[in-house]
Amino acid sequence: MFKFIREKIGNKLMLTFIGIILIVMVIEMTFRIYFGVQDRLRIAEMGNKEVMDTIYATMKHPLTVGDSDTIHRDLEEIGQKYKNISVYLCDFNRDISFSTDKKVINKKIDQIISSKEFIDSLNESFKGNGDEYKSLVFNIQKRRNLISVIPIKNAPECFHCHGSSRKILGALVMKTDVEDVYKTVIDQRNRSLALTVFASLLAIFVTHIFVTKFIRKPLNTLVEATHRFAKGEMPVIEKYPPDEIGTLIKTFNYMVNEVAKSKMELEKELTRRARLLEERDELVALLQKANKQLKELDTLKSAFIANMSHELRTPMNAIIGYTDLLLDEVDGPLNEDQKASLKKVAANARHLLQLINDVLDISKIESGKIELRPKEVDLKGLIDSIMVTFEPLIAKKGLSFELNIDNGAEKLYVDEDKAKQILINLISNAVKFTHQGGITVKARISERGLDKQGNPQFVEISVADTGIGIKREDLDKIFDKFAQADVSTTRQYEGTGLGLSIVRGLVALHKGMVWAESEVGKGSTFYVLLPLKKEVFDNPGPVVEEKMAETLSQYFEVPKEVFLEEPSYEGKSVRCWDYTQCGHVNCPEYGSSEKRCWLVLGTHCKGMRIASWPEKVEACRICEVVRDLVLHREPLIIESKPSEKEKVVLAIDDNPDAIDLIRKYLEKDYKVIGLLSSEEAVKKAKEIKPVAITLDIMMPKKDGWQVLKELKEDKETRDIPVIIVSIIDNKTLAFSLGAADYFVKPLDGHSLLKKIKSIEIYKPVKKVFVLERDEKTSKDLTGILKETGYEVTVARDSSEAINIVKLHKPDLFIVNITDPESSAFNFLDFIKGSPELKEIPIIALTNKELTDEEKEALDGRIKEVINKALFSEEELISELKNSLKKIGG
Amino acid sequence: MKTILVVDDNEDSRELVKKILKKQGYEIIEAVDGEDALAKAIAYRPDLILMDISIPKIDGYEVTKRLKSRIDFKDTPIIAFTAHAMRGDQEKALEAGCDGYISKPINVREFPEQIKIYLKEK
């Protein structure tokens, strides 16, 4: 019921109308009934009084003379005349003496009007109290009667019958039946009720029509339109009333139009994106295809190499075999020269064979064709079997050999052949590169790569020598294919350059690691971690390195769990065991492919290398996932101190790859320092004072606009030209905020380089070189410049000038180009041709307006042109100062 | 006087083996392909067979399998002798029934020793 009302405006209105009608009608009826009755009674009363007075007056005389007949007749007449009136005349004993109703004569009036109240009031009247005339309504036999009483007073003319002691002799009582009066009012009430009902119905009807026409219909239209709108249509309501609902509909239409507009824009944008996506998909498909082809090629390559190796080994078999047979003098004695030559043949053949074997191994490792067959292996036995081969050479070189195996590290769980190969390679290197001292092989339980219960799972084997050592910057190259630390060593120390890459691959297959430490001239130590327990191979993924995680967590200041939680990679869950991308962005060597950095045991950029998965194994990219995890949480800053000499460009972008790209484009001419966190921009810019800044716009936390504003607001940084490099295109805003230029990604690197070269901030000018033939001018200039705090050197013609600048490189040239004697253009050409000098800014002094030809000749080389002819001396000075200011003096 | 059957499609390789083993006093029979090898093995009943794996017509694994399936060759040592040094080749050879594996290039000084061991083991 209430719901029905609550939910419909029409019903609310109706209810209100009906309510109002009812209230009005009730009030009206109350008034009408109450006052209606009152009024009628008053009229009846007045009528009664008139009648009574008349009766009293007419009866006064007959009563006085005792003419009862006249009284009877008069009363009879009255009785006939007024049907609803009965008149009684009673004495003070309340006995009725006369009446319009003859039957009641001699009865007590109490019997006729049996109302105690009436009797009391009658008695009061007899006592002479109260009013002369009284009238009251009483119920008599369930009908309401108006009863009027006039006491009949004693008068002198009556004394003879009644004496004079009584005041009142009786009373004239008139009973008027007023039930009809009430009935009339009730009838009126009923009529009013009917009217009310009718009015209510009318109200309902009218309201309904009104509400339907003016409220419900437009609202329903709106509701329906809204529903359609919600379903994605764009309905506009054409017709609407000029009232508030109309306003609502107009607003709705406005909204629909706006949404439709933005929807259209959105759709455009979506189509654009869809197109981009399609293009991307096409590219991805192409890439995948290329990738597949590469993989196929790779497989082919591996197969080819395997095959080739076989084909190569067959002739090697013959070469080595027959050479050895000859050397054994099977076919007769040889002279010494022949022997020496044959030995060379044999040695080279063996070297070639080793090369073939190594290439084969590498290709097998890379193509993932190696399957380990791990079992328990006795380490001492393994090393002893290896040392058998090396002992003669060690003895020959006079080296010592020491083997220490800690308790618990005696047994490995490895593929015996592979482990042997690993150790052979390491020991043979140690022997090869050591000329005095010795080799120490140690094995101990490693605290790295512990299992979940904290039990060790790996043995750390170190091969230390006292050999020639490896340069710090070479340390991370030695594990690469065909890389011997120093090209010159290759001739001195024969080797294939594949040994350590094989070691790396094999160690990685064992889920271990390999790294090296070295000091040139003192020796090197190579470390490998090899499994101690079968459990290492239980899980197909890499081993979780708790210690590594701890290190990384300290390093990146993120919770350790980041590295321990299982990131997923290409739908497979992976665990990061080694972190080959350490310092990818914030290492001073970042960006130099030769000096990639690695993080081992918290040692940052030590050039140690972790055994990574062979490149062709998908899992080797695991660490990228972790890197992203880290970098995206905690943007890093590339910490590096630019050296005095280099010009620095600060590249601000939250994407390290974007920075990398900019670096690649600019690295020939600038040192690029990348900054991944926009919040540090101003601080960093002050610190490193770059000649220019490249700035990305869409960055988390603080966008590029904000950074640009801050850079331009700060006194120290506002002069650094800022070049926006962004995916969004809003040049207007950028230039209004003070950007020097705007490049939309994808970046055209060559244009960027050109731009930066043309706008970079020049370093402060200290040394000024002046080429001016006119002595007065050069004197003046020197004076001004020295006063302002510059060092000044002066030349009078170009040959003199060239000799001077060869020795003293100034920060600024001031050249008078219009004096033919000084042949300034020769000098300018010389500057242009010198890589050292061509970047130095030039202020040209002229004595006249330049011709177009001259201007063209100067194009791009001159920062400022000052026409001496146009200025007075003072003006010239201030003009020169201005120019210097512009250039950065 | 022990007889050794050398199966190899490469003549130089055969000659080398022959030269080394002749010096040790073995009698050498040569076969150049799988069919030849089967025929000569059955005809000459050698005390040991040196079997190159990649040979024409029938490959060395197959020849070995066929010979090893015969009761009269159960105890004849067949040594795989190949330039394939791929992991799995050795297993394949053993699976096929070879009794040993010598990879090319051979070590002239150790080779006779290896042969001796295989013959002794018999």
mmCIF file of N, CA and C in Angstrom, chain A residues 165-239:
data_model
loop_
_atom_site.group_PDB
_atom_site.id
_atom_site.type_symbol
_atom_site.label_atom_id
_atom_site.label_comp_id
_atom_site.label_asym_id
_atom_site.label_seq_id
_atom_site.Cartn_x
_atom_site.Cartn_y
_atom_site.Cartn_z
ATOM 1 N N SER A 165 -48.839 35.595 48.590
ATOM 2 C CA SER A 165 -47.559 35.108 49.113
ATOM 3 C C SER A 165 -46.704 34.457 48.016
ATOM 4 N N ARG A 166 -47.288 33.843 47.054
ATOM 5 C CA ARG A 166 -46.486 33.198 45.990
ATOM 6 C C ARG A 166 -46.082 34.170 44.912
ATOM 7 N N LYS A 167 -45.008 33.969 44.497
ATOM 8 C CA LYS A 167 -44.545 34.811 43.374
ATOM 9 C C LYS A 167 -44.960 34.178 42.053
ATOM 10 N N ILE A 168 -44.784 32.872 42.043
ATOM 11 C CA ILE A 168 -45.046 32.154 40.805
ATOM 12 C C ILE A 168 -46.236 31.242 40.998
ATOM 13 N N LEU A 169 -47.092 31.248 40.032
ATOM 14 C CA LEU A 169 -48.289 30.426 40.201
ATOM 15 C C LEU A 169 -48.184 29.146 39.404
ATOM 16 N N GLY A 170 -47.458 29.183 38.392
ATOM 17 C CA GLY A 170 -47.331 27.988 37.525
ATOM 18 C C GLY A 170 -46.411 28.299 36.374
ATOM 19 N N ALA A 171 -46.599 27.496 35.368
ATOM 20 C CA ALA A 171 -45.716 27.755 34.227
ATOM 21 C C ALA A 171 -46.382 27.389 32.931
ATOM 22 N N LEU A 172 -46.031 28.163 31.944
ATOM 23 C CA LEU A 172 -46.484 27.821 30.606
ATOM 24 C C LEU A 172 -45.316 27.066 29.949
ATOM 25 N N VAL A 173 -45.552 25.829 29.634
ATOM 26 C CA VAL A 173 -44.480 24.999 29.049
ATOM 27 C C VAL A 173 -44.845 24.680 27.613
ATOM 28 N N MET A 174 -43.886 24.867 26.744
ATOM 29 C CA MET A 174 -44.158 24.524 25.358
ATOM 30 C C MET A 174 -43.075 23.533 24.889
ATOM 31 N N LYS A 175 -43.566 22.407 24.368
ATOM 32 C CA LYS A 175 -42.642 21.358 23.883
ATOM 33 C C LYS A 175 -42.710 21.379 22.364
ATOM 34 N N THR A 176 -41.541 21.653 21.742
ATOM 35 C CA THR A 176 -41.479 21.632 20.276
ATOM 36 C C THR A 176 -40.617 20.448 19.847
ATOM 37 N N ASP A 177 -41.168 19.640 19.014
ATOM 38 C CA ASP A 177 -40.385 18.489 18.502
ATOM 39 C C ASP A 177 -39.378 19.019 17.473
ATOM 40 N N VAL A 178 -38.073 18.985 17.874
ATOM 41 C CA VAL A 178 -37.053 19.531 16.932
ATOM 42 C C VAL A 178 -36.225 18.421 16.263
ATOM 43 N N GLU A 179 -36.690 17.183 16.415
ATOM 44 C CA GLU A 179 -35.946 16.055 15.771
ATOM 45 C C GLU A 179 -35.757 16.316 14.282
ATOM 46 N N ASP A 180 -36.757 16.918 13.685
ATOM 47 C CA ASP A 180 -36.666 17.197 12.242
ATOM 48 C C ASP A 180 -35.520 18.165 11.925
ATOM 49 N N VAL A 181 -35.394 19.103 12.895
ATOM 50 C CA VAL A 181 -34.284 20.057 12.704
ATOM 51 C C VAL A 181 -32.968 19.270 12.548
ATOM 52 N N TYR A 182 -32.782 18.349 13.476
ATOM 53 C CA TYR A 182 -31.559 17.528 13.428
ATOM 54 C C TYR A 182 -31.485 16.724 12.141
ATOM 55 N N LYS A 183 -32.638 16.159 11.823
ATOM 56 C CA LYS A 183 -32.664 15.324 10.619
ATOM 57 C C LYS A 183 -32.232 16.115 9.387
ATOM 58 N N THR A 184 -32.731 17.322 9.305
ATOM 59 C CA THR A 184 -32.360 18.166 8.173
ATOM 60 C C THR A 184 -30.847 18.318 8.103
ATOM 61 N N VAL A 185 -30.271 18.571 9.303
ATOM 62 C CA VAL A 185 -28.819 18.756 9.344
ATOM 63 C C VAL A 185 -28.097 17.473 8.921
ATOM 64 N N ILE A 186 -28.612 16.332 9.422
ATOM 65 C CA ILE A 186 -28.007 15.035 9.046
ATOM 66 C C ILE A 186 -28.096 14.860 7.535
ATOM 67 N N ASP A 187 -29.263 15.218 6.993
ATOM 68 C CA ASP A 187 -29.404 15.117 5.536
ATOM 69 C C ASP A 187 -28.342 15.967 4.845
ATOM 70 N N GLN A 188 -28.199 17.160 5.411
ATOM 71 C CA GLN A 188 -27.191 18.056 4.811
ATOM 72 C C GLN A 188 -25.813 17.425 4.898
ATOM 73 N N ARG A 189 -25.598 16.794 6.107
ATOM 74 C CA ARG A 189 -24.281 16.138 6.288
ATOM 75 C C ARG A 189 -24.088 15.063 5.218
ATOM 76 N N ASN A 190 -25.150 14.284 5.032
ATOM 77 C CA ASN A 190 -25.015 13.200 4.039
ATOM 78 C C ASN A 190 -24.752 13.747 2.650
ATOM 79 N N ARG A 191 -25.427 14.847 2.360
ATOM 80 C CA ARG A 191 -25.193 15.463 1.051
ATOM 81 C C ARG A 191 -23.724 15.922 0.932
ATOM 82 N N SER A 192 -23.256 16.503 2.060
ATOM 83 C CA SER A 192 -21.854 16.946 2.043
ATOM 84 C C SER A 192 -20.914 15.761 1.823
ATOM 85 N N LEU A 193 -21.247 14.653 2.506
ATOM 86 C CA LEU A 193 -20.424 13.435 2.388
ATOM 87 C C LEU A 193 -20.384 12.977 0.938
ATOM 88 N N ALA A 194 -21.568 12.950 0.365
ATOM 89 C CA ALA A 194 -21.657 12.534 -1.038
ATOM 90 C C ALA A 194 -20.796 13.462 -1.895
ATOM 91 N N LEU A 195 -20.914 14.742 -1.556
ATOM 92 C CA LEU A 195 -20.150 15.729 -2.309
ATOM 93 C C LEU A 195 -18.646 15.458 -2.155
ATOM 94 N N THR A 196 -18.290 15.146 -0.900
ATOM 95 C CA THR A 196 -16.867 14.868 -0.628
ATOM 96 C C THR A 196 -16.381 13.702 -1.472
ATOM 97 N N VAL A 197 -17.168 12.636 -1.421
ATOM 98 C CA VAL A 197 -16.788 11.439 -2.190
ATOM 99 C C VAL A 197 -16.652 11.815 -3.660
ATOM 100 N N PHE A 198 -17.650 12.560 -4.121
ATOM 101 C CA PHE A 198 -17.623 12.952 -5.523
ATOM 102 C C PHE A 198 -16.394 13.801 -5.820
ATOM 103 N N ALA A 199 -16.147 14.763 -4.899
ATOM 104 C CA ALA A 199 -14.983 15.639 -5.106
ATOM 105 C C ALA A 199 -13.694 14.830 -5.118
ATOM 106 N N SER A 200 -13.656 13.849 -4.195
ATOM 107 C CA SER A 200 -12.452 13.025 -4.148
ATOM 108 C C SER A 200 -12.249 12.279 -5.446
ATOM 109 N N LEU A 201 -13.344 11.665 -5.897
ATOM 110 C CA LEU A 201 -13.249 10.912 -7.147
ATOM 111 C C LEU A 201 -12.813 11.830 -8.286
ATOM 112 N N LEU A 202 -13.413 13.017 -8.282
ATOM 113 C CA LEU A 202 -13.061 13.980 -9.316
ATOM 114 C C LEU A 202 -11.565 14.324 -9.214
ATOM 115 N N ALA A 203 -11.139 14.523 -7.941
ATOM 116 C CA ALA A 203 -9.717 14.843 -7.724
ATOM 117 C C ALA A 203 -8.838 13.737 -8.278
ATOM 118 N N ILE A 204 -9.253 12.473 -7.949
ATOM 119 C CA ILE A 204 -8.465 11.340 -8.429
ATOM 120 C C ILE A 204 -8.386 11.369 -9.947
ATOM 121 N N PHE A 205 -9.517 11.555 -10.533
ATOM 122 C CA PHE A 205 -9.607 11.514 -11.988
ATOM 123 C C PHE A 205 -8.766 12.627 -12.627
ATOM 124 N N VAL A 206 -9.002 13.829 -12.094
ATOM 125 C CA VAL A 206 -8.312 14.984 -12.663
ATOM 126 C C VAL A 206 -6.800 14.841 -12.446
ATOM 127 N N THR A 207 -6.445 14.449 -11.201
ATOM 128 C CA THR A 207 -5.017 14.281 -10.909
ATOM 129 C C THR A 207 -4.410 13.258 -11.844
ATOM 130 N N HIS A 208 -5.165 12.164 -12.006
ATOM 131 C CA HIS A 208 -4.651 11.098 -12.861
ATOM 132 C C HIS A 208 -4.372 11.635 -14.253
ATOM 133 N N ILE A 209 -5.364 12.342 -14.770
ATOM 134 C CA ILE A 209 -5.195 12.886 -16.118
ATOM 135 C C ILE A 209 -4.013 13.844 -16.163
ATOM 136 N N PHE A 210 -3.973 14.705 -15.129
ATOM 137 C CA PHE A 210 -2.921 15.716 -15.078
ATOM 138 C C PHE A 210 -1.542 15.069 -14.961
ATOM 139 N N VAL A 211 -1.458 14.148 -13.993
ATOM 140 C CA VAL A 211 -0.171 13.493 -13.741
ATOM 141 C C VAL A 211 0.265 12.727 -14.967
ATOM 142 N N THR A 212 -0.710 12.010 -15.562
ATOM 143 C CA THR A 212 -0.360 11.219 -16.744
ATOM 144 C C THR A 212 0.177 12.130 -17.835
ATOM 145 N N LYS A 213 -0.557 13.213 -18.047
ATOM 146 C CA LYS A 213 -0.187 14.060 -19.178
ATOM 147 C C LYS A 213 1.118 14.823 -18.914
ATOM 148 N N PHE A 214 1.207 15.394 -17.692
ATOM 149 C CA PHE A 214 2.307 16.332 -17.472
ATOM 150 C C PHE A 214 3.499 15.729 -16.747
ATOM 151 N N ILE A 215 3.292 14.633 -16.045
ATOM 152 C CA ILE A 215 4.423 14.079 -15.287
ATOM 153 C C ILE A 215 4.789 12.681 -15.758
ATOM 154 N N ARG A 216 3.772 11.785 -15.689
ATOM 155 C CA ARG A 216 4.104 10.378 -15.926
ATOM 156 C C ARG A 216 4.625 10.156 -17.342
ATOM 157 N N LYS A 217 3.928 10.753 -18.295
ATOM 158 C CA LYS A 217 4.322 10.501 -19.685
ATOM 159 C C LYS A 217 5.745 11.004 -19.970
ATOM 160 N N PRO A 218 6.016 12.289 -19.671
ATOM 161 C CA PRO A 218 7.391 12.736 -19.938
ATOM 162 C C PRO A 218 8.439 11.959 -19.141
ATOM 163 N N LEU A 219 8.080 11.634 -17.883
ATOM 164 C CA LEU A 219 9.049 10.894 -17.068
ATOM 165 C C LEU A 219 9.298 9.517 -17.658
ATOM 166 N N ASN A 220 8.176 8.867 -18.090
ATOM 167 C CA ASN A 220 8.332 7.536 -18.694
ATOM 168 C C ASN A 220 9.197 7.616 -19.943
ATOM 169 N N THR A 221 8.947 8.665 -20.726
ATOM 170 C CA THR A 221 9.770 8.845 -21.927
ATOM 171 C C THR A 221 11.229 8.935 -21.525
ATOM 172 N N LEU A 222 11.460 9.713 -20.454
ATOM 173 C CA LEU A 222 12.837 9.912 -19.984
ATOM 174 C C LEU A 222 13.434 8.595 -19.490
ATOM 175 N N VAL A 223 12.604 7.864 -18.699
ATOM 176 C CA VAL A 223 13.083 6.588 -18.151
ATOM 177 C C VAL A 223 13.439 5.629 -19.279
ATOM 178 N N GLU A 224 12.526 5.566 -20.237
ATOM 179 C CA GLU A 224 12.750 4.646 -21.362
ATOM 180 C C GLU A 224 14.016 5.051 -22.121
ATOM 181 N N ALA A 225 14.138 6.370 -22.316
ATOM 182 C CA ALA A 225 15.321 6.865 -23.024
ATOM 183 C C ALA A 225 16.584 6.521 -22.240
ATOM 184 N N THR A 226 16.469 6.674 -20.915
ATOM 185 C CA THR A 226 17.635 6.367 -20.080
ATOM 186 C C THR A 226 18.026 4.906 -20.198
ATOM 187 N N HIS A 227 16.984 4.044 -20.206
ATOM 188 C CA HIS A 227 17.252 2.609 -20.376
ATOM 189 C C HIS A 227 17.958 2.354 -21.703
ATOM 190 N N ARG A 228 17.416 2.995 -22.731
ATOM 191 C CA ARG A 228 18.028 2.794 -24.054
ATOM 192 C C ARG A 228 19.450 3.325 -24.048
ATOM 193 N N PHE A 229 19.608 4.455 -23.356
ATOM 194 C CA PHE A 229 20.939 5.054 -23.254
ATOM 195 C C PHE A 229 21.906 4.100 -22.561
ATOM 196 N N ALA A 230 21.352 3.500 -21.501
ATOM 197 C CA ALA A 230 22.183 2.559 -20.753
ATOM 198 C C ALA A 230 22.590 1.374 -21.621
ATOM 199 N N LYS A 231 21.691 1.026 -22.560
ATOM 200 C CA LYS A 231 22.008 -0.111 -23.444
ATOM 201 C C LYS A 231 22.950 0.303 -24.567
ATOM 202 N N GLY A 232 23.287 1.592 -24.582
ATOM 203 C CA GLY A 232 24.283 1.998 -25.568
ATOM 204 C C GLY A 232 23.726 2.810 -26.718
ATOM 205 N N GLU A 233 22.365 2.941 -26.768
ATOM 206 C CA GLU A 233 21.818 3.793 -27.825
ATOM 207 C C GLU A 233 22.044 5.252 -27.438
ATOM 208 N N MET A 234 21.782 6.143 -28.347
ATOM 209 C CA MET A 234 21.946 7.556 -28.043
ATOM 210 C C MET A 234 20.620 8.286 -28.320
ATOM 211 N N PRO A 235 19.573 8.030 -27.487
ATOM 212 C CA PRO A 235 18.266 8.589 -27.788
ATOM 213 C C PRO A 235 18.179 10.062 -27.386
ATOM 214 N N VAL A 236 17.665 10.879 -28.286
ATOM 215 C CA VAL A 236 17.414 12.275 -27.928
ATOM 216 C C VAL A 236 15.899 12.477 -27.923
ATOM 217 N N ILE A 237 15.354 13.061 -26.849
ATOM 218 C CA ILE A 237 13.899 13.237 -26.742
ATOM 219 C C ILE A 237 13.528 14.553 -27.413
ATOM 220 N N GLU A 238 12.663 14.433 -28.447
ATOM 221 C CA GLU A 238 12.352 15.620 -29.261
ATOM 222 C C GLU A 238 11.388 16.568 -28.548
ATOM 223 N N LYS A 239 10.310 15.937 -27.944
ATOM 224 C CA LYS A 239 9.262 16.807 -27.371
ATOM 225 C C LYS A 239 9.344 16.793 -25.859
#
